[in-house]
Amino acid sequence: MTEDLNWAIGGEAGDGIDSTGKIFAQALSRAGRHVFTSKDFASRIRGGYTAYKIRTSTERVQSVVDRLDILVALTQRTIDENLDELHEGSAVIYDGERSWDAEIPDEITAVDVPLKSLAEEAGGAIMLNVVALGAACEITGFDVEYLDESLEKRFGGKGSKIVENNREAARKGRDYVREHYDLELGYELETTDNDYVLLNGDEAIGMGALAAGCRFYAGYPITPATNVMEYLTGRIEEYGGHVVQAEDELSAINMALGAARAGARSMTATSGPGIDLMAETFGLVATSETPLVIVDVMRSGPSTGMPTKQEQGDLNMTLYGGHGEIPRFVVAPTTIDECFWKTVEAFNYAEKYQTPVYLVADLALAVTEQTFSPETFDMDAVEVDRGKLVDDEGAAEWLDDKGRFRAHAATDDGVSPRAIPGTVDGAHMSTGLEHDELGRRTEDTDVRVEQVDKRNRKVETARTVEDWDYREFGNPDADSVVISWGSNEGALVEALESLEDDGIDVRLLSVPYLFPRPDLTEAVEAADDVIVVECNATGQFADVIEHDTLTRVDRINKYTGVRFKADELAAEIAASLTEEVPAQ
Amino acid sequence: MSSQSDVRFTDFKSDKQPTWCPGCGDFGTMNGMMKALANTGNDPDNTFLVAGIGCSGKIGTYMHAYALHGVHGRALPVATGVKMARPDIEVMAAGGDGDGYSIGAGHFVHAVRRNVDMTYVVMDNRIYGLTKGQASPTSRADFETSTTPEGPQQPPVNPLALAMASGATFIAQSFASDALRHAEIIEEAIEHDGFGFVNVFSPCVTFNDVDTYDYFRDTLVDLKEDGHDRHDYEAAKNVILDAEKEYQGVLYQNENSVPYHEQHGVTENMAEIPDGAPENAMDLVREFY
Ligand SMILES: Cc1ncc(C[n+]2csc(CCOP(=O)(O)OP(=O)(O)O)c2C)c(N)n1
Ligand code: SF4
Ligand SMILES: [Mg+2]
C-alpha cells in the first residue's frame, strides 16, 4: 500500500466537523496530494457522534483503511470510537482546558492544545477547529499556508476579517505545538505540483447531468441524495434549466416525467424510500416510452433503517421493482469519477431507448470526496445522443394514412420516433394503458403482444448495440475471481495490491452495468474460486451471478452500515480463499 | 399564437369515440374545453393535455393534442413539469374529483401554491365513476354508496375553499350542461396569468342520483348575473364558504397574480440543448479546485 497519512476530526454533530474536514482536504488537494475522505455521521443535527476522515498520499488513494495517525478529538467519544484504529505512532490533539478529562492510552501521543483559548485570542471560540488544523499541520510537517486558500473559499463570503481571523487561528495552533512539543512521530507531508479537483459522488452526478444537457430536475430532500439537488440548484439556471423541490417523491417523478415528455433531458434523485414511492410512475415512464433518469443513492434500509449509513440493498428493487414487467436500464457507477460518466451515459440510454434508466449509487460514493486530475472530466469527450427525436420533417415520415403520428410504431429495433410538443403534426396521446401505435388505449390481444414485444425489444437492441463491459483489475490469469458492484471497487483494488504482496493472485471484475449486464459465465467457469463482495446481508448480486452463470459462488457481505475497508477486505478474501473445502 | 387562428374546436377531437355513458356530464365538459382552447388561439400541436385516471381521465384519449394519460392522482405534477420545460406550450390538466381531491389532494395544494401558468379542470361528479360508484371526497355526508352504506358521514371537501386556503389566484366553477358559460369560464381560466382552476359540475348519470342535471339546473346561482366582484377577496370568501348555495362563475381572481415562470425566471425552451457538453463546462470542473 501507498505511503499514506490517515487523519480525522470527530465530535458532536453540529460542531462543524464536516466543514473543518473539508477545509483540510482541500488544502491537501491544493498542495498536490491525493485525498480520499469518508464521513461517519449521525442523522441528528446535534447530539450524535460524527467524524470526518481523510486518507492522503502523493499516490492515488481510493479506500479508507483501519488506521488512524492523527486524530483531532473534540469529545471523549471520538477517542473511544477510534481506539482500534489508533496505534503507537498516533497523535491525538485535544483541548485539556475543556471540561472533559481525556482518557488517552499511554502509547498514543497526547497533544494537549488550548484550542478554545487560542481561538478566542484570534477572535472567537468558534474557530477552535481551525486552531486544531494548525496544530495538525505542525505535527505533519505541512505548511499552514496551504490552509489559507481553503479558508478563503469557506469564509470569503463572510468578509476578509473573518478569513484573516481564521488564518491567525491556524497559526496559533501551529505555534503552540511548535513551542510546547518536540514530537518525533516522523510525519512529513510532501507536496507536489499536481493540480487536483476534489469532489464527491453526488456532485459528480450533478455535474454529469449538466454536461449531458439535463435541464429539469425535480426532487424531494433525502439523505444521501439531497446533495445532487443542492449542487444543481444555482447552476442549472446558467444553462436555462430549473430545479423544483416537489411536495413528495410521487410528485417529483411525475414532474420529471412531464418535463421529459415536453422534450427536456430530465432527472430526479432520491434514496430507497423515495424509490418505493416512485414505483407506480416508474411503470408509466416505461409504458409511455418516456426518457427519464432516476437516481437512487442507496442507504441502509428497509424502512427508515439507518438513514445515514452505507448499504447496497436496493439492487433487487431497481432490477425488479414495480408491478408488471418493466423494461429498464440499471447502471451503477463504481467510483466517483464514474458517477460523472455513467450519468452522461444514462441520459443517452434514456433518450436512445425511450425508457427509464436507474442510476444506482450508494452512500459511500455519494458523500466521499476524492481527488482527480481535472482532465478526468474531459468535457470534450461528452457525447449527447438524442436518439430518434424528430423535427417537423421527420414527424411527417411517421404519419399513418390518416395523417396521425405513430408515436409507438413497432419498429425493428423497438424504438419509435419521438415528437415533442410544438412539432407539427406530431400531436399524440401517450398513456400508461396498453395502447396501439398511435397511443390509443387497446385490449386487442395482437396489439398487446406487439407492443410488449416492441418495448422489450429496445432492451434487446441495446444489449447487442451497446458495450456492457465490466472493469477488470488484478491478475487476469488468476484462479480466484472477485466480483463486485458499486463503491466497493476502490477498496478491492487496494486489497488486491496487498494480497499480491502476500503472494495471492486475484482477478477483480467490477460491474457497472446491472441491467443489461455483461455475461460473466466464462470468467466464472474458468475460476476455481468466485467471491461476490457487496454491502448487504443477503447477497443480491451474488444471487444474480448464480442465476446468470448457473454456478454457486462465495459471498462476502457487510451490512454494519460502514463501507468496506481495503485491509479488512484483504484479510477476508485471504481467509475465504484458504478455507478448507469440506470433504464431499 | 393569434386569436385569429383558423383552428376549429373539432381539431381538438380525436377520432376515438368516447365510451362514456350516454348523457354523462363529461361530454359537455370536454366540448367546452375544446372550444375554449380553439377560441384562445391554441392548436393541438402546441397544446399539452394531462389527464388523470377515472371516467374523467379518459378525456386524454378523446381529445387530440400532445397528451399524457398518467397514473391516478398525478396529473398536476406532470402538467407542472411540462409547463416548466416548455413555457411556450399551452398546458391543461383534467381529472376527476377523486383524482384531484383524494389521491392527488397533496399535489392540488402545492400546484395551487406554485401558480404555474396552466389550466386545471376538475370534472366533479361527486362520485367514483370508473370504479362503479364509491364515495368521493366531494360526496355528500349522507350519500349512500357500496362502500358507505350510511353515507360517508364526513363533511365533503370544499375544493374552492381548499384552493383559496392554498393561495389560489383564479378560482372558478362551471356546469357541464351550461355549454356557453362553461366554455366561457374555461376560456377565462386559460387566459389567466397563473394557475386557472375550474371545478366543473359534470354529472354522473349512472352512479349519482342526487347531484343530477336537474339539481344543478335548479340550484345554481350564476355570479355573472349576481354582480359579484371577483377581485374582492372578502366577497370571494363569502361565496366560497357559503354552504347553502352552489355557484357558477369566477369566484375569485387575483389581479396581481405573478405566474411561476415570471417569479422564477423559467422562460427557456428546455428541449433545446447542444450536442455535447456546454461550451464553458470545464468551469464546472474548475470549481472543485
Ligand atoms: C393507485 C390507484 N388506486 C386505485 C385506482 C382505481 N381507481 C381508478 S379511477 C378511481 C376513482 C375515480 O374517481 P374520480 O377521480 O372521481 O373519477 P371519475 O371516474 O368519477 O371521473 C379509482 C379509485 C387506480 N387506478 N390507481
Ligand atoms: S359512470 Fe358516470 S362518470 Fe362514468 S361515464 Fe358513466 S356517467 Fe360518466
Ligand atoms: Mg368522480
PDB file of C-alpha atoms in Angstrom, chain A residues 26 30 153 195-199 203 207 210-213 215-216 231 235 239-248 250-251 254-255 257-259 261-265 280-281 284 288 374 377-379 382-384 386 402 404 419-433 440-441, chain B residues 14-16 44-48 53 57-58 60-61 63-72 74 76-86 88-89 103 106-108 110-111 114 130 260 264-282 284-289:
ATOM      1  CA  GLN A  26      -8.989  20.988   0.111  1.00  0.00           C
ATOM      2  CA  ARG A  30      -4.173  22.209  -3.372  1.00  0.00           C
ATOM      3  CA  LYS A 153     -13.106  29.538  -0.040  1.00  0.00           C
ATOM      4  CA  ASP A 195      -3.436  20.114  -9.798  1.00  0.00           C
ATOM      5  CA  TYR A 196      -6.359  18.192  -8.441  1.00  0.00           C
ATOM      6  CA  VAL A 197     -10.060  18.751  -8.085  1.00  0.00           C
ATOM      7  CA  LEU A 198     -11.869  17.397  -5.052  1.00  0.00           C
ATOM      8  CA  LEU A 199     -15.474  16.268  -5.317  1.00  0.00           C
ATOM      9  CA  GLU A 203     -21.544  16.368  -7.099  1.00  0.00           C
ATOM     10  CA  MET A 207     -22.030  17.764 -12.913  1.00  0.00           C
ATOM     11  CA  LEU A 210     -25.275  19.406 -16.548  1.00  0.00           C
ATOM     12  CA  ALA A 211     -22.670  18.178 -19.007  1.00  0.00           C
ATOM     13  CA  ALA A 212     -25.251  15.886 -20.584  1.00  0.00           C
ATOM     14  CA  GLY A 213     -27.746  18.698 -21.086  1.00  0.00           C
ATOM     15  CA  ARG A 215     -32.361  20.991 -17.878  1.00  0.00           C
ATOM     16  CA  PHE A 216     -35.013  19.913 -15.447  1.00  0.00           C
ATOM     17  CA  TYR A 231     -25.477  21.024  -6.496  1.00  0.00           C
ATOM     18  CA  ARG A 235     -26.019  26.075 -11.510  1.00  0.00           C
ATOM     19  CA  TYR A 239     -27.986  26.787 -18.825  1.00  0.00           C
ATOM     20  CA  GLY A 240     -31.654  27.769 -18.887  1.00  0.00           C
ATOM     21  CA  GLY A 241     -32.757  24.907 -16.660  1.00  0.00           C
ATOM     22  CA  HIS A 242     -34.629  24.702 -13.400  1.00  0.00           C
ATOM     23  CA  VAL A 243     -34.771  22.733 -10.143  1.00  0.00           C
ATOM     24  CA  VAL A 244     -38.064  22.241  -8.305  1.00  0.00           C
ATOM     25  CA  GLN A 245     -38.435  20.982  -4.780  1.00  0.00           C
ATOM     26  CA  ALA A 246     -41.559  18.866  -5.131  1.00  0.00           C
ATOM     27  CA  GLU A 247     -44.042  18.159  -2.346  1.00  0.00           C
ATOM     28  CA  ASP A 248     -43.077  14.472  -2.325  1.00  0.00           C
ATOM     29  CA  LEU A 250     -44.674  10.976  -6.224  1.00  0.00           C
ATOM     30  CA  SER A 251     -44.756  14.500  -7.486  1.00  0.00           C
ATOM     31  CA  ASN A 254     -44.226  12.913 -12.275  1.00  0.00           C
ATOM     32  CA  MET A 255     -42.851  16.422 -12.776  1.00  0.00           C
ATOM     33  CA  LEU A 257     -41.808  12.766 -16.494  1.00  0.00           C
ATOM     34  CA  GLY A 258     -43.787  15.801 -17.665  1.00  0.00           C
ATOM     35  CA  ALA A 259     -40.630  17.736 -18.479  1.00  0.00           C
ATOM     36  CA  ARG A 261     -42.423  14.417 -22.439  1.00  0.00           C
ATOM     37  CA  ALA A 262     -42.103  18.104 -23.202  1.00  0.00           C
ATOM     38  CA  GLY A 263     -38.644  17.355 -24.601  1.00  0.00           C
ATOM     39  CA  ALA A 264     -36.242  18.244 -21.801  1.00  0.00           C
ATOM     40  CA  ARG A 265     -33.500  15.992 -20.539  1.00  0.00           C
ATOM     41  CA  GLU A 280     -46.024   3.233  -9.807  1.00  0.00           C
ATOM     42  CA  THR A 281     -44.881   6.057 -12.056  1.00  0.00           C
ATOM     43  CA  LEU A 284     -45.805   4.662 -16.511  1.00  0.00           C
ATOM     44  CA  SER A 288     -45.468   5.719 -22.178  1.00  0.00           C
ATOM     45  CA  PRO A 374      -9.298  17.848 -13.951  1.00  0.00           C
ATOM     46  CA  PHE A 377     -13.789  15.071 -16.560  1.00  0.00           C
ATOM     47  CA  ASP A 378     -12.886  15.947 -20.125  1.00  0.00           C
ATOM     48  CA  MET A 379     -15.963  17.793 -21.299  1.00  0.00           C
ATOM     49  CA  VAL A 382     -19.118  14.128 -23.530  1.00  0.00           C
ATOM     50  CA  GLU A 383     -21.480  12.836 -26.193  1.00  0.00           C
ATOM     51  CA  VAL A 384     -25.144  13.699 -26.421  1.00  0.00           C
ATOM     52  CA  ARG A 386     -30.933  12.170 -28.570  1.00  0.00           C
ATOM     53  CA  LYS A 402     -54.953   9.331 -41.911  1.00  0.00           C
ATOM     54  CA  ARG A 404     -51.783  10.573 -37.397  1.00  0.00           C
ATOM     55  CA  ALA A 419     -42.094  14.016 -31.392  1.00  0.00           C
ATOM     56  CA  ILE A 420     -42.226  16.665 -28.692  1.00  0.00           C
ATOM     57  CA  PRO A 421     -44.795  19.444 -28.300  1.00  0.00           C
ATOM     58  CA  GLY A 422     -44.525  22.078 -30.982  1.00  0.00           C
ATOM     59  CA  THR A 423     -43.601  19.544 -33.655  1.00  0.00           C
ATOM     60  CA  VAL A 424     -46.092  19.963 -36.486  1.00  0.00           C
ATOM     61  CA  ASP A 425     -48.472  17.018 -36.881  1.00  0.00           C
ATOM     62  CA  GLY A 426     -46.726  15.230 -34.025  1.00  0.00           C
ATOM     63  CA  ALA A 427     -49.570  15.601 -31.533  1.00  0.00           C
ATOM     64  CA  HIS A 428     -50.340  12.256 -29.975  1.00  0.00           C
ATOM     65  CA  MET A 429     -51.532  10.642 -26.839  1.00  0.00           C
ATOM     66  CA  SER A 430     -49.291   8.667 -24.512  1.00  0.00           C
ATOM     67  CA  THR A 431     -50.549   6.577 -21.696  1.00  0.00           C
ATOM     68  CA  GLY A 432     -49.867   4.012 -19.059  1.00  0.00           C
ATOM     69  CA  LEU A 433     -52.683   1.957 -20.509  1.00  0.00           C
ATOM     70  CA  ARG A 440     -54.797   4.865 -28.117  1.00  0.00           C
ATOM     71  CA  ARG A 441     -55.961   2.512 -25.430  1.00  0.00           C
TER      72      ARG A 441
ATOM     73  CA  SER B  14     -59.552  12.623 -31.648  1.00  0.00           C
ATOM     74  CA  ASP B  15     -61.170  10.002 -33.840  1.00  0.00           C
ATOM     75  CA  LYS B  16     -61.683   7.719 -30.871  1.00  0.00           C
ATOM     76  CA  PRO B  44     -53.215  20.734 -30.965  1.00  0.00           C
ATOM     77  CA  ASP B  45     -49.524  20.710 -31.876  1.00  0.00           C
ATOM     78  CA  ASN B  46     -48.851  23.432 -29.304  1.00  0.00           C
ATOM     79  CA  THR B  47     -51.119  22.155 -26.583  1.00  0.00           C
ATOM     80  CA  PHE B  48     -50.387  19.582 -23.905  1.00  0.00           C
ATOM     81  CA  ILE B  53     -57.381   8.345 -14.070  1.00  0.00           C
ATOM     82  CA  GLY B  57     -59.360  10.799 -17.260  1.00  0.00           C
ATOM     83  CA  LYS B  58     -60.411   9.161 -20.495  1.00  0.00           C
ATOM     84  CA  GLY B  60     -56.973  12.346 -22.772  1.00  0.00           C
ATOM     85  CA  THR B  61     -57.938   9.721 -25.330  1.00  0.00           C
ATOM     86  CA  MET B  63     -59.123  14.880 -27.311  1.00  0.00           C
ATOM     87  CA  HIS B  64     -56.410  15.456 -29.864  1.00  0.00           C
ATOM     88  CA  ALA B  65     -53.269  17.241 -28.662  1.00  0.00           C
ATOM     89  CA  TYR B  66     -49.968  16.213 -27.172  1.00  0.00           C
ATOM     90  CA  ALA B  67     -51.298  14.314 -24.214  1.00  0.00           C
ATOM     91  CA  LEU B  68     -50.348  12.120 -21.320  1.00  0.00           C
ATOM     92  CA  HIS B  69     -52.766   9.900 -19.524  1.00  0.00           C
ATOM     93  CA  GLY B  70     -50.814   9.210 -16.373  1.00  0.00           C
ATOM     94  CA  VAL B  71     -51.366   7.411 -13.091  1.00  0.00           C
ATOM     95  CA  HIS B  72     -54.187   8.108 -10.659  1.00  0.00           C
ATOM     96  CA  ARG B  74     -50.674  12.768 -10.507  1.00  0.00           C
ATOM     97  CA  LEU B  76     -50.849  18.160 -11.790  1.00  0.00           C
ATOM     98  CA  PRO B  77     -47.183  17.268 -11.239  1.00  0.00           C
ATOM     99  CA  VAL B  78     -46.925  16.048 -14.821  1.00  0.00           C
ATOM    100  CA  ALA B  79     -48.506  19.255 -16.118  1.00  0.00           C
ATOM    101  CA  THR B  80     -46.151  21.261 -13.911  1.00  0.00           C
ATOM    102  CA  GLY B  81     -43.133  19.542 -15.444  1.00  0.00           C
ATOM    103  CA  VAL B  82     -44.419  20.085 -18.970  1.00  0.00           C
ATOM    104  CA  LYS B  83     -45.008  23.786 -18.436  1.00  0.00           C
ATOM    105  CA  MET B  84     -41.667  24.411 -16.733  1.00  0.00           C
ATOM    106  CA  ALA B  85     -39.793  22.699 -19.529  1.00  0.00           C
ATOM    107  CA  ARG B  86     -41.841  24.399 -22.232  1.00  0.00           C
ATOM    108  CA  ASP B  88     -44.234  28.186 -24.935  1.00  0.00           C
ATOM    109  CA  ILE B  89     -46.795  25.375 -24.759  1.00  0.00           C
ATOM    110  CA  ILE B 103     -55.360  10.585  -4.049  1.00  0.00           C
ATOM    111  CA  GLY B 106     -51.454  16.897  -1.770  1.00  0.00           C
ATOM    112  CA  HIS B 107     -50.469  17.860  -5.290  1.00  0.00           C
ATOM    113  CA  PHE B 108     -53.513  20.117  -5.613  1.00  0.00           C
ATOM    114  CA  HIS B 110     -48.924  22.643  -3.951  1.00  0.00           C
ATOM    115  CA  ALA B 111     -49.823  23.176  -7.594  1.00  0.00           C
ATOM    116  CA  ARG B 114     -46.857  27.368  -7.223  1.00  0.00           C
ATOM    117  CA  LEU B 130     -64.810   4.378 -13.084  1.00  0.00           C
ATOM    118  CA  TYR B 260     -44.311  30.769 -11.548  1.00  0.00           C
ATOM    119  CA  HIS B 264     -38.554  32.184 -11.006  1.00  0.00           C
ATOM    120  CA  GLY B 265     -37.300  33.267 -14.413  1.00  0.00           C
ATOM    121  CA  VAL B 266     -38.137  29.939 -16.031  1.00  0.00           C
ATOM    122  CA  THR B 267     -38.535  31.054 -19.615  1.00  0.00           C
ATOM    123  CA  GLU B 268     -36.331  28.860 -21.792  1.00  0.00           C
ATOM    124  CA  ASN B 269     -37.382  26.072 -24.091  1.00  0.00           C
ATOM    125  CA  MET B 270     -35.580  23.295 -22.219  1.00  0.00           C
ATOM    126  CA  ALA B 271     -35.840  20.864 -25.120  1.00  0.00           C
ATOM    127  CA  GLU B 272     -33.093  22.717 -26.943  1.00  0.00           C
ATOM    128  CA  ILE B 273     -29.621  21.607 -25.867  1.00  0.00           C
ATOM    129  CA  PRO B 274     -26.189  21.459 -27.517  1.00  0.00           C
ATOM    130  CA  ASP B 275     -24.984  18.171 -28.973  1.00  0.00           C
ATOM    131  CA  GLY B 276     -22.148  17.929 -26.486  1.00  0.00           C
ATOM    132  CA  ALA B 277     -21.299  19.418 -23.109  1.00  0.00           C
ATOM    133  CA  PRO B 278     -21.990  23.167 -22.822  1.00  0.00           C
ATOM    134  CA  GLU B 279     -19.133  25.345 -24.083  1.00  0.00           C
ATOM    135  CA  ASN B 280     -17.953  26.524 -20.684  1.00  0.00           C
ATOM    136  CA  ALA B 281     -18.426  23.154 -18.995  1.00  0.00           C
ATOM    137  CA  MET B 282     -14.782  22.874 -17.854  1.00  0.00           C
ATOM    138  CA  LEU B 284     -17.811  23.325 -13.612  1.00  0.00           C
ATOM    139  CA  VAL B 285     -14.766  21.128 -13.037  1.00  0.00           C
ATOM    140  CA  ARG B 286     -12.539  24.029 -12.015  1.00  0.00           C
ATOM    141  CA  GLU B 287     -14.990  24.954  -9.295  1.00  0.00           C
ATOM    142  CA  PHE B 288     -13.721  21.897  -7.445  1.00  0.00           C
ATOM    143  CA  TYR B 289     -10.120  23.083  -7.235  1.00  0.00           C
TER     144      TYR B 289
END
